[in-house]
Amino acid sequence: MIFLITGGSKCGKSSYAEKLIFHLSQGKQANYLATMRVASEEEEAIVRRHQEYRKEKNFIVHESPLRFPDFLESSFVLLEDLPNLLANHMFGGDGYEGALDKIVELTNRIDNLVIVTNEVGSCILKYPIETENYITALGRLNYVLAKRSDCVIEVVVGIPLAVKGVLPL
Amino acid sequence: MILFVGGRASGKVDAVKELLSIEPQEVTAKQALTTPAINHLENIIEALLENEQSVSDFLTRLINENPSAIILCDEVGSGIVPLNRKDRVLREEIGKACCYLQKHSTAVYRVVCGIAIKIK
């Protein structure tokens, strides 16, 4: 089963995704694919906070800003998150197509995959062309992945809403 | 506590008036503690951050002192991450505040195109 979890910033989607992966694995060990690439003190603080927080969880973490490991210990995998993976590819990797290839390859080999994504397309401001291209690419990636997903969930103020399929919890 | 969220001008005020027969008021953080229906929570949070006051202290007081409040807040987290740190913090604090208030709410509505969808 592939689950795509979306929502705005600080809507509770990551907490829900973590609950979901351990619900699926019945508490057994899961892999955590962390995609954030550290480029500032603020990001370093976020990564440190996440690492600290994940220590208490039954995760094997792989830092995967661009590509995923060939071997994953568990068949339960949480990918956090798509916007960072895409940004890493578009601003220093092999573009949208590269990100799409990597993620599609992952969906083909993992039995239970939970993907956290984000909404960035609801904004009045106009951005430089690189950013505009990124917004379009993330919308497209979400669209493509939603088609491949068994269940798409939008989290709103901490409440999961089924957009496609049935809520697993 | 009842929470209404939705994009700007999505029809939250009308939804509150229609469902609960009350007119939401735009008030300060202090006034919010005694206001039955509070509009624009996002502006209250912005003012608290501007004045370097604790958002979590305010929310705790709001829950304790005004537990039957009706609260309206704009959803602001679905654009590109702001370049400016102040804007980034504000956007995240608004998101966190709604998640927190939701847990203490007996009902949550999300308003889309004027239609209030009960999500809790």
Short mmCIF file of N, CA, C and O in Angstrom, two decimals, chain A residues 8-12 42 118-123 127 131 134-135 154 156-159 161, chain B residues 3 5 75 77-81 85 88 91-93 95-96 98-99 102 108 110 119-120:
data_model
loop_
_atom_site.label_atom_id
_atom_site.label_comp_id
_atom_site.label_asym_id
_atom_site.label_seq_id
_atom_site.Cartn_x
_atom_site.Cartn_y
_atom_site.Cartn_z
N GLY A 8 -0.81 21.72 4.67
CA GLY A 8 0.01 22.92 4.76
C GLY A 8 1.08 22.76 5.83
O GLY A 8 1.21 21.71 6.45
N SER A 9 1.84 23.84 6.07
CA SER A 9 2.90 23.75 7.08
C SER A 9 2.30 23.67 8.47
O SER A 9 1.26 24.26 8.73
N LYS A 10 2.93 22.89 9.33
CA LYS A 10 2.51 22.72 10.74
C LYS A 10 1.04 22.33 10.87
O LYS A 10 0.31 22.89 11.69
N CYS A 11 0.62 21.39 10.04
CA CYS A 11 -0.77 20.94 10.13
C CYS A 11 -0.87 19.61 10.86
O CYS A 11 -1.97 19.10 11.07
N GLY A 12 0.27 19.03 11.22
CA GLY A 12 0.26 17.75 11.93
C GLY A 12 0.44 16.55 11.01
O GLY A 12 0.23 15.42 11.41
N GLU A 42 19.29 27.30 10.71
CA GLU A 42 17.89 27.00 11.01
C GLU A 42 17.57 25.56 10.61
O GLU A 42 16.92 24.82 11.36
N ASN A 118 3.60 18.21 0.67
CA ASN A 118 3.21 19.52 1.17
C ASN A 118 2.47 20.26 0.05
O ASN A 118 2.58 19.90 -1.11
N GLU A 119 1.73 21.27 0.46
CA GLU A 119 1.04 22.12 -0.51
C GLU A 119 1.79 23.45 -0.58
O GLU A 119 1.95 24.11 0.45
N VAL A 120 2.25 23.83 -1.74
CA VAL A 120 2.94 25.12 -1.86
C VAL A 120 2.32 25.99 -2.96
O VAL A 120 2.81 27.06 -3.26
N GLY A 121 1.22 25.55 -3.53
CA GLY A 121 0.67 26.23 -4.70
C GLY A 121 -0.43 27.23 -4.42
O GLY A 121 -0.99 27.81 -5.35
N SER A 122 -0.75 27.45 -3.14
CA SER A 122 -1.85 28.37 -2.82
C SER A 122 -1.31 29.68 -2.29
O SER A 122 -1.42 29.99 -1.12
N CYS A 123 -0.69 30.44 -3.16
CA CYS A 123 -0.04 31.67 -2.73
C CYS A 123 -0.22 32.74 -3.81
O CYS A 123 -0.12 32.45 -4.99
N TYR A 127 6.96 34.57 -7.94
CA TYR A 127 8.34 34.27 -7.54
C TYR A 127 9.24 34.26 -8.77
O TYR A 127 8.76 34.20 -9.90
N THR A 131 11.66 29.33 -8.82
CA THR A 131 10.70 28.97 -7.78
C THR A 131 9.35 28.63 -8.39
O THR A 131 8.69 27.66 -7.96
N TYR A 134 9.49 25.27 -9.62
CA TYR A 134 9.46 24.32 -8.50
C TYR A 134 8.02 24.08 -8.03
O TYR A 134 7.60 22.95 -7.80
N ILE A 135 7.24 25.19 -7.92
CA ILE A 135 5.84 25.07 -7.47
C ILE A 135 5.06 24.18 -8.44
O ILE A 135 4.33 23.27 -8.03
N GLU A 154 -5.29 14.30 3.42
CA GLU A 154 -4.92 15.67 3.73
C GLU A 154 -5.11 15.87 5.23
O GLU A 154 -6.18 15.54 5.76
N VAL A 156 -5.60 18.46 8.24
CA VAL A 156 -6.02 19.84 8.49
C VAL A 156 -6.10 20.05 10.00
O VAL A 156 -6.82 19.30 10.68
N VAL A 157 -5.37 21.00 10.52
CA VAL A 157 -5.26 21.28 11.97
C VAL A 157 -5.20 19.98 12.79
O VAL A 157 -5.81 19.86 13.84
N GLY A 158 -4.42 19.02 12.28
CA GLY A 158 -4.21 17.77 13.02
C GLY A 158 -5.25 16.70 12.75
O GLY A 158 -5.15 15.60 13.29
N ILE A 159 -6.23 17.01 11.90
CA ILE A 159 -7.30 16.04 11.61
C ILE A 159 -7.09 15.45 10.21
O ILE A 159 -7.02 16.19 9.24
N LEU A 161 -8.05 13.82 6.74
CA LEU A 161 -9.22 13.75 5.87
C LEU A 161 -8.86 12.90 4.66
O LEU A 161 -7.84 13.13 4.03
N LEU B 3 -13.83 25.48 16.51
CA LEU B 3 -12.82 26.08 15.64
C LEU B 3 -13.31 26.09 14.19
O LEU B 3 -13.81 25.07 13.69
N VAL B 5 -11.73 26.93 10.43
CA VAL B 5 -10.55 27.28 9.64
C VAL B 5 -10.91 27.29 8.16
O VAL B 5 -11.89 26.68 7.74
N GLU B 75 -6.34 29.73 7.22
CA GLU B 75 -5.30 28.74 6.92
C GLU B 75 -4.25 29.44 6.07
O GLU B 75 -4.58 30.04 5.05
N GLY B 77 -0.81 28.02 5.58
CA GLY B 77 0.40 27.20 5.41
C GLY B 77 0.59 26.56 4.04
O GLY B 77 1.50 25.77 3.86
N SER B 78 -0.25 26.91 3.06
CA SER B 78 -0.17 26.19 1.79
C SER B 78 0.42 26.99 0.63
O SER B 78 0.04 26.79 -0.52
N GLY B 79 1.33 27.91 0.97
CA GLY B 79 2.08 28.60 -0.07
C GLY B 79 3.53 28.18 0.01
O GLY B 79 3.88 27.27 0.76
N ILE B 80 4.37 28.85 -0.74
CA ILE B 80 5.80 28.56 -0.71
C ILE B 80 6.35 29.05 0.64
O ILE B 80 5.83 30.00 1.22
N VAL B 81 7.36 28.37 1.17
CA VAL B 81 7.95 28.77 2.45
C VAL B 81 8.49 30.20 2.33
O VAL B 81 9.28 30.48 1.43
N ARG B 85 12.42 35.27 7.74
CA ARG B 85 12.31 34.44 8.93
C ARG B 85 11.07 34.77 9.76
O ARG B 85 10.38 33.89 10.26
N ARG B 88 8.10 33.28 8.25
CA ARG B 88 8.15 31.82 8.41
C ARG B 88 7.67 31.41 9.79
O ARG B 88 6.88 30.49 9.95
N ARG B 91 3.85 31.97 10.17
CA ARG B 91 3.10 30.95 9.46
C ARG B 91 3.08 29.64 10.26
O ARG B 91 2.05 28.97 10.37
N GLU B 92 4.22 29.30 10.85
CA GLU B 92 4.30 28.05 11.61
C GLU B 92 3.54 28.16 12.93
O GLU B 92 2.88 27.21 13.36
N GLU B 93 3.63 29.31 13.58
CA GLU B 93 2.93 29.49 14.86
C GLU B 93 1.41 29.42 14.67
O GLU B 93 0.70 28.90 15.52
N GLY B 95 -0.14 27.70 12.31
CA GLY B 95 -0.44 26.28 12.08
C GLY B 95 -0.46 25.49 13.39
O GLY B 95 -1.38 24.71 13.65
N LYS B 96 0.57 25.73 14.22
CA LYS B 96 0.67 24.99 15.49
C LYS B 96 -0.50 25.35 16.41
O LYS B 96 -1.05 24.50 17.10
N CYS B 98 -3.52 26.27 15.64
CA CYS B 98 -4.75 25.60 15.22
C CYS B 98 -4.75 24.12 15.60
O CYS B 98 -5.78 23.59 16.04
N CYS B 99 -3.60 23.45 15.46
CA CYS B 99 -3.51 22.04 15.86
C CYS B 99 -3.79 21.90 17.35
O CYS B 99 -4.46 20.98 17.80
N GLN B 102 -7.46 22.73 18.19
CA GLN B 102 -8.30 21.65 17.67
C GLN B 102 -8.48 20.55 18.71
O GLN B 102 -9.58 20.02 18.89
N VAL B 108 -14.85 21.02 14.92
CA VAL B 108 -13.98 21.78 14.02
C VAL B 108 -14.64 21.81 12.64
O VAL B 108 -15.07 20.77 12.14
N ARG B 110 -14.17 23.19 8.58
CA ARG B 110 -13.30 23.78 7.58
C ARG B 110 -14.21 24.37 6.51
O ARG B 110 -15.09 23.68 5.97
N ILE B 119 -15.27 18.68 10.25
CA ILE B 119 -14.19 17.66 10.18
C ILE B 119 -13.92 17.05 11.55
O ILE B 119 -13.14 16.14 11.68
N LYS B 120 -14.58 17.61 12.57
CA LYS B 120 -14.51 16.97 13.90
C LYS B 120 -15.83 17.23 14.61
O LYS B 120 -16.32 18.35 14.58
#
